[in-house]
Structures are given as structure tokens and as C-alpha cells.
Amino acid sequence: AEPITIEAGHAGETAFPCESVSAEVRCYTPVQLAKAYGWNQFKDRGKGETVVIVDAYQSPTLLQDVALEDTTFGLPAPHLTIIAPQGLPPFDSLNGDMVGWSGEITLDVESVHAYAPAARIVLDLAKSDQWTDMQAAIKYAVDDNLGGVISMSFGEPECWVASLAAAEHRLFQQAVSEGITLAAASGDTGAGEPSCTSLSLALSVSLPASDPDVTGVGGTNLFLTEGGAWVGETAWMDGYGESGGGFSSLYRTPSYQQTLGLPSRSVPDVAYDAGVNGGILIAWGESGNGPGLFYIDGGTSAGAPAWAAIAAVADQIAGHRLGLLNPELYALGESQDYGSYFHDITIGNNIIEGMGYYATTGYDVVTGWGTPQLGSLIPALAANLGGTAAGRQS
């Protein structure tokens, strides 16, 4: 999943023009997002925890970009380790695929670091974005037990990779049995994914988000005051993309979804700010426009690292790994206190080419249970999850 970017401004500006609520395309700083979702209620966020980010290729300017992001927004230097278990091809700035992934890497690392600045980050790079190479990178992270949380901001339609799904599911089962939390983006093309023939769109969800051992993250358009106070959210659909979601053709309904009467495994489970109009500001030097520039970035690719950071902070509060979050997320969603744990997104849809679904009260396959109210949600996850694989589908 490549990030969608719009040039926002240069380093050194006291405020970016897009921060104005009247801007044609709005943006948010990490400080504003921390206030909006309640991150700033926790100290030393992520201390003692490790988040593994799986991406492809590389971002040659990453270290400079992260340093610029940190200086601009008052963040500490990261605890960042970069590995490439399969080796990496030379970076080609004329290769659009590689450049796109450099932006994805930058978004993922800067997002995790902004939300959980005390956490260790391991950037685990696959040698290409072929599914087998991505799967090999995930396997390395699981086999070597690199961290308690794995973030995956990529996906393919289920029918494209169905032959590889069983091996991947076994890998995810292994991860969950080790107490690892898995988070993945639900996709940026609404309820439609390229069909098996690639000639049209069809109702579909994508892997790895649709695997029942993964927390699939959808997207919203977030509205804040200029001070960062939460105003409201709608399902992500802003002309740059829309929240992926729907029903799996590979996996039956897992136990944690059965009380909802769903016909099969459905995604997303939860959501986060994904709008490019109202996206996060990132420093990205490999865009082709030169160093020192910031961009507005979005997509459900921005939500997966955010939820990975949530898991890391919850692990920190609990004092142990929590593993699969979904059973507790659904228990909280169906509780009487649902409104204190999530922002329920009831406006919008993920319809594309006449296919899709509407956001509704409670759970829906556009934004899941909604976006987090972290002051209540993180303590609840930490208190109620024992770090086992309970509730997952075998």
C-alpha cells in the first residue's frame, strides 16, 4: 500500500498552512493527534516494548527524515534498528514502486515513534513487495521473536494470495501463541478490491487484515479544532481513498464475532484517522522533491502503525504481552460502556462502483467498532487480556 501524499510545507515554519481548519486540505501534527485520541494521558509511552514494522525495499533518507520530524514536533530520538534478513536490492530513485515504499516506511516509522516514543522499533525490510518475500520477513520476525507487536501496512485481495493463505495463517497462529499482537491495514479502495482477473473491482477484503489472528484497521476522516480537540469523525472517503472492509471468502466467523451474526470473518475490527484530508504530517526526503519537506499522509496504512503503538502501550501498562487483541476489543464493543472505549462512527460508507457498506451504530464493516478513546481503552485492554490465544479461530 503506497502512501498518498500532498506537499504541505517546509521545515522551520511556525505552523503549516494546512493546520488551519479552513484549509482546503487539512493536516494534523503528531501533537494534535496525541491530544485527540488521548495518547498524552500516558507517560513514557511504549517504554520496554518493541514494535516490529514489516515493509519492503528501503528508505535511504529515513534517519534524516525521522530526525527532522522529531526536531520539528519535539519528539525524542528513536530507538530504531533496521534489518533486512533477505538482503536488499540497490535503491533506484526512478523506480516508482521503491519510492512509494520509501514513503510507506517513513510513515510507519514516524507514526509508531510519534505515538509510542519510548518504544524500540525494529524495521524489518523484505527484499521486494512480492507476497512470498513479505511473508518471509514476517516469518523472520516471528521465528526470532523480535518484538511483541508487528505492524503490516500492506495487503492483497484474498483471491490473489489464497494459495499462500494457509501458510500465513499458521505463521500468525505461531505469533499469537507467543503473545505477539498483529495489526494490518484494511485497504484504501473501499469495499472493492481488484478481482481475480484484475479486470474489474469485486467485493472483497484483503490479507493479512482478514486473517482472524490479525487486528484489521480501517479508516476515518477526523475533524479537530486547531488546538487538537476531537470534534467528530466520518468513514474515510475524501477523494483520495476510502476505508477497506467487508467479508472474507477464506475464513469463517471467528468466535469473537459470532454474537454479531456475521456470515464470515469481517474486517475492519477498529479504525483510525486515515484521511489525506486531515492526515498526519510526515517528513519525507525521498519523494523526489528534495529534503526538508513535509507531506500530509493518510490511508489505512497510517492506522496499522497507530494500533501497533496502542498494543505496545497496553503491553507496557499490563507488564506483559497481550497477544491477539480482538476478543477483548469485541467484548468491550458489546459492553454497556462501549461509548467510553471507542468513538462510534455512524456517518459515511465505503461504497465504490456501486458496491459496499454503510457505517452504522456499533460495529460495521466500514470502521469496525470505531476509533480509540485511549484513556479508557488501553487500561481495559491491559487489565482484561492475559496474553493468550483465547478466542482466536484455529
Short mmCIF file of C-alpha atoms in Angstrom, two decimals:
data_model
loop_
_atom_site.label_atom_id
_atom_site.label_comp_id
_atom_site.label_asym_id
_atom_site.label_seq_id
_atom_site.Cartn_x
_atom_site.Cartn_y
_atom_site.Cartn_z
CA ALA A 1 0.00 0.00 0.00
CA GLU A 2 1.68 3.17 -1.15
CA PRO A 3 1.04 6.39 0.82
CA ILE A 4 -0.96 9.18 -0.76
CA THR A 5 0.88 12.46 -0.30
CA ILE A 6 0.38 16.15 -0.82
CA GLU A 7 3.15 18.69 -0.30
CA ALA A 8 2.41 20.56 2.91
CA GLY A 9 5.33 22.85 3.66
CA HIS A 10 8.95 23.30 4.64
CA ALA A 11 10.77 22.66 7.89
CA GLY A 12 11.15 25.73 10.08
CA GLU A 13 7.65 27.07 9.53
CA THR A 14 5.98 28.05 12.80
CA ALA A 15 2.76 26.50 11.55
CA PHE A 16 1.89 24.65 8.40
CA PRO A 17 -0.86 26.31 6.31
CA CYS A 18 -2.81 23.06 6.24
CA GLU A 19 -3.23 23.17 10.05
CA SER A 20 -5.98 25.77 9.61
CA VAL A 21 -9.46 24.29 9.95
CA SER A 22 -10.40 26.32 6.86
CA ALA A 23 -7.60 24.86 4.70
CA GLU A 24 -8.76 23.16 1.51
CA VAL A 25 -6.77 20.08 2.55
CA ARG A 26 -6.24 19.91 6.31
CA CYS A 27 -3.35 18.29 8.21
CA TYR A 28 -2.57 17.36 11.80
CA THR A 29 0.66 17.26 13.72
CA PRO A 30 1.57 14.30 15.94
CA VAL A 31 0.94 16.59 18.93
CA GLN A 32 -2.64 17.28 17.79
CA LEU A 33 -3.34 13.60 17.17
CA ALA A 34 -1.91 12.68 20.56
CA LYS A 35 -4.40 15.03 22.20
CA ALA A 36 -7.33 13.95 20.01
CA TYR A 37 -7.16 10.25 20.82
CA GLY A 38 -5.80 10.50 24.36
CA TRP A 39 -2.20 9.41 23.86
CA ASN A 40 -0.95 12.18 26.11
CA GLN A 41 -2.64 10.56 29.12
CA PHE A 42 0.25 8.06 29.29
CA LYS A 43 3.86 8.76 30.23
CA ASP A 44 6.92 7.11 28.69
CA ARG A 45 4.68 5.55 26.08
CA GLY A 46 5.95 2.15 24.95
CA LYS A 47 8.91 2.01 27.34
CA GLY A 48 10.31 -1.51 27.49
CA GLU A 49 8.30 -2.68 24.44
CA THR A 50 9.32 -3.38 20.84
CA VAL A 51 7.23 -2.78 17.72
CA VAL A 52 8.29 -4.58 14.54
CA ILE A 53 7.35 -2.83 11.28
CA VAL A 54 7.35 -5.00 8.17
CA ASP A 55 7.87 -3.14 4.88
CA ALA A 56 9.61 -3.67 1.53
CA TYR A 57 12.72 -2.21 -0.10
CA GLN A 58 14.18 0.74 1.83
CA SER A 59 14.07 4.46 2.52
CA PRO A 60 17.58 5.93 2.12
CA THR A 61 16.67 9.20 3.85
CA LEU A 62 14.81 7.61 6.76
CA LEU A 63 17.22 8.56 9.53
CA GLN A 64 17.35 12.18 8.40
CA ASP A 65 13.56 12.24 7.98
CA VAL A 66 12.90 10.90 11.46
CA ALA A 67 15.39 13.37 12.95
CA LEU A 68 13.61 16.24 11.17
CA GLU A 69 10.19 15.02 12.35
CA ASP A 70 11.49 14.77 15.92
CA THR A 71 13.09 18.21 15.91
CA THR A 72 10.01 19.84 14.40
CA PHE A 73 7.49 18.29 16.77
CA GLY A 74 9.54 17.96 19.95
CA LEU A 75 9.94 14.18 19.97
CA PRO A 76 12.93 12.30 21.43
CA ALA A 77 15.40 10.42 19.25
CA PRO A 78 14.08 6.95 18.35
CA HIS A 79 15.34 3.54 19.45
CA LEU A 80 15.42 2.28 15.85
CA THR A 81 17.03 -0.85 14.43
CA ILE A 82 16.87 -1.58 10.68
CA ILE A 83 17.25 -5.16 9.42
CA ALA A 84 16.96 -6.81 6.01
CA PRO A 85 17.10 -10.59 6.56
CA GLN A 86 16.97 -11.37 2.82
CA GLY A 87 19.28 -8.56 1.75
CA LEU A 88 18.11 -5.59 -0.32
CA PRO A 89 18.48 -4.52 -3.94
CA PRO A 90 20.08 -1.10 -4.57
CA PHE A 91 17.61 1.75 -4.22
CA ASP A 92 16.50 3.20 -7.56
CA SER A 93 15.01 6.68 -7.26
CA LEU A 94 13.46 6.25 -10.73
CA ASN A 95 11.56 3.15 -9.64
CA GLY A 96 8.13 4.36 -8.57
CA ASP A 97 7.46 1.21 -6.57
CA MET A 98 10.61 1.68 -4.50
CA VAL A 99 9.92 5.39 -4.00
CA GLY A 100 6.37 4.59 -2.91
CA TRP A 101 7.61 2.09 -0.35
CA SER A 102 10.11 4.64 0.96
CA GLY A 103 7.15 6.84 1.79
CA GLU A 104 5.34 3.93 3.42
CA ILE A 105 8.40 3.14 5.54
CA THR A 106 8.68 6.77 6.58
CA LEU A 107 5.00 6.96 7.52
CA ASP A 108 5.13 3.73 9.52
CA VAL A 109 8.27 4.53 11.48
CA GLU A 110 7.37 8.16 12.19
CA SER A 111 3.84 7.16 13.25
CA VAL A 112 4.91 4.46 15.70
CA HIS A 113 7.59 6.75 17.08
CA ALA A 114 5.18 9.68 17.48
CA TYR A 115 2.59 7.62 19.35
CA ALA A 116 4.95 5.40 21.39
CA PRO A 117 8.16 7.47 21.52
CA ALA A 118 9.80 5.35 24.23
CA ALA A 119 9.27 2.06 22.39
CA ARG A 120 12.00 0.27 20.50
CA ILE A 121 11.30 -0.04 16.77
CA VAL A 122 12.63 -2.80 14.54
CA LEU A 123 12.17 -2.02 10.84
CA ASP A 124 12.11 -5.44 9.13
CA LEU A 125 12.58 -4.95 5.38
CA ALA A 126 11.67 -7.51 2.72
CA LYS A 127 13.80 -7.56 -0.41
CA SER A 128 10.72 -6.89 -2.57
CA ASP A 129 6.97 -6.46 -2.25
CA GLN A 130 6.26 -9.90 -3.69
CA TRP A 131 3.99 -11.77 -1.28
CA THR A 132 6.47 -14.56 -0.62
CA ASP A 133 9.17 -12.01 0.29
CA MET A 134 6.82 -10.10 2.59
CA GLN A 135 5.81 -13.37 4.23
CA ALA A 136 9.48 -14.30 4.68
CA ALA A 137 10.09 -11.00 6.50
CA ILE A 138 7.15 -11.67 8.82
CA LYS A 139 8.39 -15.19 9.45
CA TYR A 140 11.80 -13.89 10.44
CA ALA A 141 10.22 -11.50 12.93
CA VAL A 142 8.11 -14.27 14.46
CA ASP A 143 10.77 -17.01 14.47
CA ASP A 144 13.34 -14.67 16.04
CA ASN A 145 10.77 -13.19 18.43
CA LEU A 146 11.85 -9.66 17.53
CA GLY A 147 9.05 -7.88 19.37
CA GLY A 148 5.64 -8.11 20.99
CA VAL A 149 3.80 -6.24 18.21
CA ILE A 150 4.02 -6.48 14.41
CA SER A 151 2.65 -3.75 12.12
CA MET A 152 1.76 -4.55 8.49
CA SER A 153 0.66 -1.64 6.28
CA PHE A 154 0.10 -3.66 3.14
CA GLY A 155 -2.36 -6.10 1.65
CA GLU A 156 -3.51 -8.05 -1.38
CA PRO A 157 -7.00 -9.24 -2.39
CA GLU A 158 -7.74 -12.63 -0.87
CA CYS A 159 -8.11 -14.35 -4.22
CA TRP A 160 -4.68 -13.16 -5.34
CA VAL A 161 -2.87 -14.87 -2.47
CA ALA A 162 -5.35 -17.59 -1.46
CA SER A 163 -2.79 -20.33 -2.20
CA LEU A 164 -0.43 -18.77 0.34
CA ALA A 165 -3.04 -18.02 3.00
CA ALA A 166 -2.79 -21.33 4.86
CA ALA A 167 0.95 -20.96 5.41
CA GLU A 168 0.47 -17.38 6.51
CA HIS A 169 -2.30 -18.35 8.92
CA ARG A 170 -0.05 -20.94 10.54
CA LEU A 171 2.59 -18.25 10.91
CA PHE A 172 0.09 -15.91 12.55
CA GLN A 173 -1.08 -18.69 14.87
CA GLN A 174 2.53 -19.13 15.92
CA ALA A 175 2.84 -15.40 16.54
CA VAL A 176 -0.29 -15.25 18.69
CA SER A 177 0.82 -18.31 20.65
CA GLU A 178 3.97 -16.32 21.52
CA GLY A 179 1.85 -13.39 22.71
CA ILE A 180 2.55 -11.24 19.64
CA THR A 181 -0.09 -8.73 18.55
CA LEU A 182 -0.58 -8.35 14.78
CA ALA A 183 -2.09 -5.23 13.17
CA ALA A 184 -2.74 -4.69 9.45
CA ALA A 185 -4.30 -2.08 7.19
CA SER A 186 -7.74 -3.00 5.81
CA GLY A 187 -7.12 -1.32 2.44
CA ASP A 188 -7.66 2.00 0.71
CA THR A 189 -10.18 1.15 -2.03
CA GLY A 190 -13.35 0.74 -0.01
CA ALA A 191 -15.31 -2.48 -0.27
CA GLY A 192 -13.82 -3.22 -3.67
CA GLU A 193 -10.55 -4.96 -4.44
CA PRO A 194 -9.18 -5.94 -7.86
CA SER A 195 -10.91 -9.12 -8.97
CA CYS A 196 -9.04 -12.35 -9.61
CA THR A 197 -8.76 -11.38 -13.27
CA SER A 198 -7.62 -7.83 -12.34
CA LEU A 199 -10.02 -6.54 -15.00
CA SER A 200 -12.52 -5.02 -12.56
CA LEU A 201 -13.29 -4.46 -8.91
CA ALA A 202 -15.18 -7.01 -6.84
CA LEU A 203 -16.49 -7.11 -3.29
CA SER A 204 -13.51 -8.41 -1.37
CA VAL A 205 -11.28 -7.93 1.64
CA SER A 206 -7.51 -8.18 1.75
CA LEU A 207 -4.93 -10.26 3.54
CA PRO A 208 -3.30 -10.03 6.03
CA ALA A 209 -6.04 -7.88 7.64
CA SER A 210 -8.73 -10.52 7.08
CA ASP A 211 -6.85 -13.24 8.92
CA PRO A 212 -8.71 -13.91 12.21
CA ASP A 213 -5.47 -13.67 14.20
CA VAL A 214 -4.87 -10.11 12.96
CA THR A 215 -6.46 -6.84 14.06
CA GLY A 216 -7.65 -5.21 10.83
CA VAL A 217 -7.59 -1.40 10.89
CA GLY A 218 -9.96 0.71 8.81
CA GLY A 219 -10.02 4.45 8.31
CA THR A 220 -11.87 7.65 9.16
CA ASN A 221 -11.86 11.32 8.28
CA LEU A 222 -11.03 13.09 11.54
CA PHE A 223 -12.12 16.62 12.43
CA LEU A 224 -10.27 18.55 15.16
CA THR A 225 -10.07 22.07 16.42
CA GLU A 226 -6.77 23.82 15.67
CA GLY A 227 -5.80 23.03 19.25
CA GLY A 228 -6.27 19.32 18.65
CA ALA A 229 -9.60 18.75 20.44
CA TRP A 230 -11.73 15.98 18.93
CA VAL A 231 -14.81 17.25 17.09
CA GLY A 232 -16.04 14.25 15.12
CA GLU A 233 -15.25 11.56 12.55
CA THR A 234 -16.82 10.02 9.48
CA ALA A 235 -15.95 6.93 7.50
CA TRP A 236 -12.91 7.65 5.35
CA MET A 237 -13.94 8.78 1.87
CA ASP A 238 -12.31 12.01 0.77
CA GLY A 239 -11.42 11.60 -2.89
CA TYR A 240 -8.03 10.10 -2.09
CA GLY A 241 -9.33 6.71 -0.95
CA GLU A 242 -11.82 5.05 1.35
CA SER A 243 -11.86 2.54 4.18
CA GLY A 244 -11.45 -1.07 3.11
CA GLY A 245 -13.91 -3.51 4.62
CA GLY A 246 -16.26 -6.39 4.04
CA PHE A 247 -16.48 -10.16 4.44
CA SER A 248 -13.82 -12.81 3.97
CA SER A 249 -14.21 -15.58 1.40
CA LEU A 250 -11.46 -17.61 3.12
CA TYR A 251 -12.23 -17.56 6.84
CA ARG A 252 -15.37 -18.49 8.74
CA THR A 253 -16.68 -16.30 11.53
CA PRO A 254 -14.23 -16.35 14.45
CA SER A 255 -15.60 -16.84 17.94
CA TYR A 256 -15.17 -13.19 18.91
CA GLN A 257 -17.51 -12.11 16.07
CA GLN A 258 -20.16 -14.82 16.36
CA THR A 259 -22.56 -12.87 18.57
CA LEU A 260 -22.84 -10.24 15.82
CA GLY A 261 -24.40 -12.69 13.37
CA LEU A 262 -21.77 -12.11 10.68
CA PRO A 263 -21.63 -14.58 7.76
CA SER A 264 -17.82 -14.92 7.85
CA ARG A 265 -14.74 -13.19 9.19
CA SER A 266 -15.29 -9.50 8.62
CA VAL A 267 -12.97 -6.51 8.63
CA PRO A 268 -12.07 -4.00 9.83
CA ASP A 269 -12.10 -4.59 13.58
CA VAL A 270 -11.28 -0.99 14.50
CA ALA A 271 -10.33 2.26 12.78
CA TYR A 272 -8.06 5.29 12.97
CA ASP A 273 -7.58 8.60 11.19
CA ALA A 274 -6.80 7.74 7.56
CA GLY A 275 -7.97 10.73 5.59
CA VAL A 276 -5.46 12.53 3.44
CA ASN A 277 -7.74 15.50 4.04
CA GLY A 278 -6.97 15.58 7.75
CA GLY A 279 -3.87 13.38 7.64
CA ILE A 280 -0.68 13.27 9.65
CA LEU A 281 2.32 15.43 8.74
CA ILE A 282 5.45 13.43 7.93
CA ALA A 283 8.95 14.45 6.90
CA TRP A 284 9.93 12.54 3.75
CA GLY A 285 13.11 13.25 1.82
CA GLU A 286 12.89 10.53 -0.83
CA SER A 287 9.78 11.93 -2.50
CA GLY A 288 11.71 13.27 -5.48
CA ASN A 289 11.20 16.89 -4.40
CA GLY A 290 14.29 17.14 -2.21
CA PRO A 291 14.97 17.12 1.54
CA GLY A 292 13.39 19.25 4.25
CA LEU A 293 9.80 18.87 3.06
CA PHE A 294 6.75 17.69 4.96
CA TYR A 295 3.77 15.90 3.47
CA ILE A 296 0.24 15.09 4.51
CA ASP A 297 -0.06 11.33 4.55
CA GLY A 298 -3.01 9.04 5.05
CA GLY A 299 -4.62 5.75 4.21
CA THR A 300 -5.31 2.76 6.42
CA SER A 301 -1.52 2.43 6.23
CA ALA A 302 -1.50 5.21 8.83
CA GLY A 303 -3.88 3.27 11.08
CA ALA A 304 -1.98 -0.02 11.33
CA PRO A 305 1.15 1.51 12.94
CA ALA A 306 -1.08 3.58 15.23
CA TRP A 307 -2.83 0.46 16.51
CA ALA A 308 0.54 -1.31 16.80
CA ALA A 309 1.62 1.54 19.07
CA ILE A 310 -1.62 1.16 21.06
CA ALA A 311 -0.80 -2.51 21.61
CA ALA A 312 2.73 -1.62 22.74
CA VAL A 313 1.48 0.86 25.31
CA ALA A 314 -1.14 -1.63 26.53
CA ASP A 315 1.63 -4.25 26.86
CA GLN A 316 3.63 -1.73 28.87
CA ILE A 317 0.73 -0.99 31.23
CA ALA A 318 -0.07 -4.70 31.64
CA GLY A 319 3.54 -5.67 32.21
CA HIS A 320 3.31 -8.50 29.68
CA ARG A 321 2.41 -9.18 26.07
CA LEU A 322 -1.31 -9.18 25.31
CA GLY A 323 -1.29 -11.18 22.07
CA LEU A 324 -4.48 -11.16 20.00
CA LEU A 325 -6.49 -8.06 20.91
CA ASN A 326 -9.67 -8.94 19.05
CA PRO A 327 -11.53 -10.96 21.71
CA GLU A 328 -11.27 -8.09 24.19
CA LEU A 329 -11.96 -5.41 21.56
CA TYR A 330 -15.23 -7.16 20.72
CA ALA A 331 -16.09 -7.72 24.39
CA LEU A 332 -15.59 -4.00 25.06
CA GLY A 333 -17.52 -3.11 21.92
CA GLU A 334 -20.51 -5.16 23.08
CA SER A 335 -20.35 -3.84 26.65
CA GLN A 336 -22.57 -1.18 28.21
CA ASP A 337 -19.54 1.12 28.33
CA TYR A 338 -18.83 0.89 24.60
CA GLY A 339 -19.02 4.67 24.19
CA SER A 340 -16.21 5.23 26.67
CA TYR A 341 -13.79 2.96 24.78
CA PHE A 342 -14.49 3.91 21.15
CA HIS A 343 -15.71 6.78 19.03
CA ASP A 344 -18.62 5.15 17.22
CA ILE A 345 -18.51 6.16 13.54
CA THR A 346 -22.05 6.29 12.17
CA ILE A 347 -21.68 8.55 9.12
CA GLY A 348 -20.32 7.53 5.71
CA ASN A 349 -19.71 4.40 3.69
CA ASN A 350 -17.07 2.51 1.71
CA ILE A 351 -19.09 2.14 -1.47
CA ILE A 352 -17.12 2.04 -4.71
CA GLU A 353 -18.56 1.42 -8.16
CA GLY A 354 -21.93 0.76 -6.56
CA MET A 355 -20.60 -1.88 -4.14
CA GLY A 356 -20.10 -1.51 -0.43
CA TYR A 357 -21.48 -0.87 3.01
CA TYR A 358 -22.65 1.92 5.29
CA ALA A 359 -21.33 2.90 8.68
CA THR A 360 -23.93 2.20 11.36
CA THR A 361 -24.33 2.40 15.11
CA GLY A 362 -21.99 -0.08 16.81
CA TYR A 363 -19.94 -2.49 14.74
CA ASP A 364 -19.87 -2.20 10.94
CA VAL A 365 -17.62 -3.35 8.11
CA VAL A 366 -16.55 0.19 7.26
CA THR A 367 -14.90 1.32 10.52
CA GLY A 368 -15.29 -1.73 12.79
CA TRP A 369 -16.01 -0.63 16.37
CA GLY A 370 -14.63 2.83 15.58
CA THR A 371 -11.61 4.80 16.70
CA PRO A 372 -9.99 4.60 20.15
CA GLN A 373 -10.59 6.62 23.28
CA LEU A 374 -7.24 5.63 24.68
CA GLY A 375 -7.63 6.90 28.22
CA SER A 376 -10.23 4.19 28.80
CA LEU A 377 -9.33 1.63 26.15
CA ILE A 378 -5.66 0.98 26.95
CA PRO A 379 -6.25 0.30 30.67
CA ALA A 380 -9.14 -2.00 29.80
CA LEU A 381 -7.03 -3.99 27.34
CA ALA A 382 -4.18 -4.18 29.84
CA ALA A 383 -6.46 -5.34 32.65
CA ASN A 384 -8.52 -7.90 30.77
CA LEU A 385 -6.15 -9.63 28.35
CA GLY A 386 -3.87 -12.31 29.68
CA GLY A 387 -1.62 -12.63 26.65
CA THR A 388 -3.09 -15.94 25.47
CA ALA A 389 -4.58 -17.00 22.18
CA ALA A 390 -8.05 -17.32 23.73
CA GLY A 391 -10.86 -16.55 21.35
CA ARG A 392 -8.99 -16.95 18.10
CA GLN A 393 -10.06 -19.27 15.33
CA SER A 394 -7.80 -22.28 14.84
#
